[in-house]
Short mmCIF file of C-alpha atoms in Angstrom, two decimals:
data_model
loop_
_atom_site.label_atom_id
_atom_site.label_comp_id
_atom_site.label_asym_id
_atom_site.label_seq_id
_atom_site.Cartn_x
_atom_site.Cartn_y
_atom_site.Cartn_z
CA MET A 1 80.32 -30.32 -103.24
CA ASN A 2 82.28 -29.25 -100.14
CA LYS A 3 81.31 -25.94 -98.61
CA GLY A 4 84.24 -23.65 -98.20
CA MET A 5 85.40 -19.95 -97.65
CA ILE A 6 88.11 -18.49 -100.02
CA LEU A 7 89.15 -15.74 -98.00
CA TYR A 8 91.32 -13.26 -99.51
CA LYS A 9 94.13 -10.16 -98.87
CA SER A 10 95.67 -8.54 -102.10
CA LYS A 11 97.29 -5.79 -102.09
CA TYR A 12 98.03 -5.58 -106.17
CA GLY A 13 95.57 -7.99 -107.67
CA SER A 14 97.42 -10.87 -107.70
CA ALA A 15 96.02 -12.71 -104.51
CA LYS A 16 92.50 -11.70 -105.10
CA LYS A 17 93.15 -13.04 -108.98
CA TYR A 18 94.24 -16.27 -107.55
CA ALA A 19 91.38 -16.49 -105.02
CA GLU A 20 88.67 -15.82 -107.83
CA TRP A 21 90.81 -18.85 -109.59
CA LEU A 22 90.23 -20.70 -106.90
CA GLN A 23 86.30 -20.10 -106.59
CA GLY A 24 86.14 -20.67 -109.94
CA MET A 25 87.85 -24.36 -109.93
CA THR A 26 86.18 -25.08 -106.40
CA GLY A 27 82.42 -23.76 -106.51
CA PHE A 28 83.86 -22.24 -102.55
CA GLU A 29 82.41 -18.46 -101.92
CA CYS A 30 85.10 -15.94 -101.84
CA ARG A 31 85.46 -12.52 -100.42
CA ALA A 32 88.04 -10.14 -99.06
CA LEU A 33 88.99 -10.87 -95.75
CA PRO A 34 87.13 -8.78 -93.67
CA LYS A 35 87.94 -6.51 -91.01
CA GLY A 36 87.92 -7.38 -87.50
CA ASP A 37 86.03 -10.52 -86.84
CA GLY A 38 83.77 -10.32 -89.95
CA GLU A 39 81.13 -13.63 -89.92
CA ASP A 40 80.84 -16.17 -88.47
CA LEU A 41 82.75 -19.08 -90.56
CA SER A 42 81.84 -22.15 -88.71
CA ARG A 43 79.21 -23.46 -91.41
CA TYR A 44 81.92 -23.86 -93.84
CA GLU A 45 84.10 -27.11 -93.95
CA THR A 46 87.04 -25.61 -95.82
CA ILE A 47 88.51 -22.15 -95.20
CA ILE A 48 91.53 -20.88 -97.29
CA LEU A 49 93.19 -17.56 -97.10
CA CYS A 50 94.69 -16.06 -100.31
CA GLY A 51 97.23 -13.24 -99.05
CA GLY A 52 100.12 -11.66 -100.83
CA ILE A 53 103.51 -11.68 -98.66
CA TYR A 54 104.71 -8.04 -97.74
CA ALA A 55 107.92 -8.08 -95.77
CA SER A 56 108.34 -11.84 -94.86
CA GLY A 57 104.56 -11.59 -93.64
CA ILE A 58 101.12 -12.87 -95.24
CA ALA A 59 98.83 -10.84 -95.56
CA GLY A 60 95.25 -11.94 -93.25
CA LEU A 61 97.18 -13.74 -91.32
CA PRO A 62 96.31 -11.98 -88.41
CA PHE A 63 92.49 -12.66 -88.75
CA PHE A 64 93.44 -16.49 -89.78
CA LYS A 65 95.40 -16.35 -86.27
CA LYS A 66 92.82 -14.85 -84.25
CA ASN A 67 90.18 -17.07 -85.73
CA ILE A 68 91.57 -20.55 -86.21
CA GLY A 69 90.84 -21.82 -82.95
CA LYS A 70 87.02 -21.44 -83.77
CA TRP A 71 87.52 -23.97 -86.53
CA LYS A 72 88.50 -26.70 -85.02
CA GLY A 73 87.50 -29.71 -87.30
CA LYS A 74 87.72 -28.05 -90.16
CA LYS A 75 89.85 -28.25 -93.31
CA THR A 76 92.00 -25.45 -93.48
CA ALA A 77 95.12 -23.92 -96.09
CA ILE A 78 96.71 -20.64 -96.80
CA PHE A 79 97.78 -19.86 -100.25
CA CYS A 80 100.56 -17.15 -100.36
CA VAL A 81 101.35 -14.83 -103.70
CA GLY A 82 105.42 -13.68 -103.86
CA ALA A 83 106.74 -11.95 -106.68
CA SER A 84 109.55 -14.28 -106.66
CA PRO A 85 110.21 -17.56 -108.01
CA TYR A 86 109.02 -20.51 -106.12
CA GLU A 87 111.79 -21.88 -104.08
CA GLU A 88 111.53 -24.73 -101.46
CA ARG A 89 113.59 -23.34 -98.59
CA ALA A 90 112.31 -19.94 -98.98
CA CYS A 91 108.70 -21.13 -98.77
CA GLY A 92 109.83 -23.17 -95.57
CA GLU A 93 111.51 -20.24 -93.63
CA LEU A 94 108.55 -18.32 -94.57
CA LYS A 95 106.24 -20.60 -92.99
CA ALA A 96 108.47 -21.26 -90.00
CA ARG A 97 108.10 -17.41 -89.39
CA ASN A 98 104.43 -17.06 -89.77
CA LEU A 99 102.55 -20.17 -89.14
CA THR A 100 103.25 -20.89 -85.47
CA GLY A 101 101.53 -22.21 -82.72
CA ASP A 102 97.85 -23.43 -83.86
CA LEU A 103 98.95 -22.81 -87.53
CA ARG A 104 102.02 -24.59 -87.54
CA GLU A 105 99.81 -27.68 -88.98
CA ILE A 106 98.43 -25.87 -91.61
CA PRO A 107 99.45 -26.48 -95.48
CA LEU A 108 101.05 -23.24 -96.87
CA PHE A 109 100.99 -23.40 -100.37
CA TYR A 110 102.67 -20.73 -103.15
CA GLY A 111 101.98 -19.07 -106.12
CA ARG A 112 104.12 -16.71 -108.07
CA GLY A 113 102.20 -12.99 -108.22
CA ALA A 114 103.64 -9.79 -110.26
CA TRP A 115 105.61 -6.60 -110.12
CA ASP A 116 105.03 -3.14 -111.54
CA GLU A 117 106.32 -0.56 -109.82
CA GLY A 118 104.09 2.43 -111.28
CA LYS A 119 101.02 0.43 -109.22
CA MET A 120 103.23 0.40 -105.46
CA LYS A 121 102.27 2.52 -102.85
CA PHE A 122 104.92 5.08 -101.86
CA VAL A 123 106.18 3.11 -98.70
CA ASP A 124 106.32 -0.22 -100.91
CA LYS A 125 108.41 1.42 -104.09
CA THR A 126 110.97 3.38 -101.34
CA LEU A 127 111.00 -0.10 -99.45
CA CYS A 128 111.57 -1.66 -102.26
CA GLY A 129 114.37 0.83 -103.76
CA LEU A 130 116.21 0.54 -101.00
CA LEU A 131 116.40 -3.65 -100.96
CA LYS A 132 117.96 -2.85 -104.95
CA LYS A 133 120.10 -0.98 -103.91
CA SER A 134 121.15 -3.22 -100.56
CA ILE A 135 121.35 -5.85 -103.03
CA ALA A 136 122.69 -4.33 -105.65
CA GLN A 137 126.11 -3.77 -103.62
CA LYS A 138 126.27 -8.10 -103.71
CA ASP A 139 128.13 -10.04 -106.27
CA PRO A 140 125.55 -10.99 -108.30
CA ASN A 141 126.72 -14.91 -108.80
CA SER A 142 126.34 -14.80 -105.05
CA TYR A 143 122.35 -13.50 -105.48
CA GLU A 144 119.59 -16.11 -103.95
CA PRO A 145 116.45 -16.60 -106.27
CA TRP A 146 114.29 -14.16 -104.70
CA MET A 147 117.28 -11.09 -105.27
CA LYS A 148 117.98 -12.30 -108.44
CA ALA A 149 114.42 -12.06 -109.54
CA LEU A 150 114.25 -8.16 -108.20
CA MET A 151 116.57 -6.77 -109.99
CA ASP A 152 115.71 -9.14 -113.26
CA ALA A 153 111.95 -7.05 -112.71
CA ALA A 154 113.35 -3.69 -111.55
CA GLY A 155 111.69 -1.65 -113.89
CA GLN A 156 109.48 -3.11 -115.63
CA SER A 157 105.79 -4.45 -115.60
CA CYS A 158 106.16 -8.42 -114.86
CA ASP A 159 102.79 -10.74 -114.46
CA TRP A 160 104.00 -14.37 -113.32
CA THR A 161 100.63 -15.36 -112.24
CA ASP A 162 99.17 -18.61 -113.38
CA GLN A 163 96.53 -20.86 -112.69
CA LYS A 164 98.92 -24.36 -112.54
CA TYR A 165 99.99 -22.89 -109.23
CA LEU A 166 96.78 -23.88 -107.35
CA THR A 167 97.38 -27.64 -108.48
CA PRO A 168 99.03 -28.40 -105.48
CA LEU A 169 96.30 -26.78 -103.18
CA LEU A 170 93.67 -28.42 -105.23
CA GLU A 171 95.38 -31.64 -105.13
CA TYR A 172 95.22 -31.61 -100.94
CA LEU A 173 91.29 -30.50 -100.64
CA LYS A 174 90.81 -33.41 -103.25
CA LEU A 175 88.23 -31.74 -105.54
#
């Protein structure tokens, strides 16, 4: 079987859940993203990052950017996890904003995560509260899909994680 490494950075557990599911489906090694340089990953044929989306950034991406030059010729992919439903345009914008330079050609995959304000850290809860207040001032008929999802989930505990979101990544890996 193809030797691979799944690195994940998960604040609330959804990216970790997807990484562990992916590990079970591929047989790849899986571990939380190391801080700093971490170990040498050059012995792996495939390197995948699973990271949550926070404030339009992908957790773990700085490590990936720092090391991508060492992984020439490796199969790489990024699987990001967010609370919003999948939307092609939003994923395109996320990719354009985050995958620049040497990361531009890396495929980006998306899985829907979870939402639980009760588990959020103070800063995240505060930022989400401010965002909800801002959105609430708009006409609900003008909401983008992510706005509607945020307003619908407010005050609830939701878990939208599903292994089906890994299918496009598995097809890319050809496993």
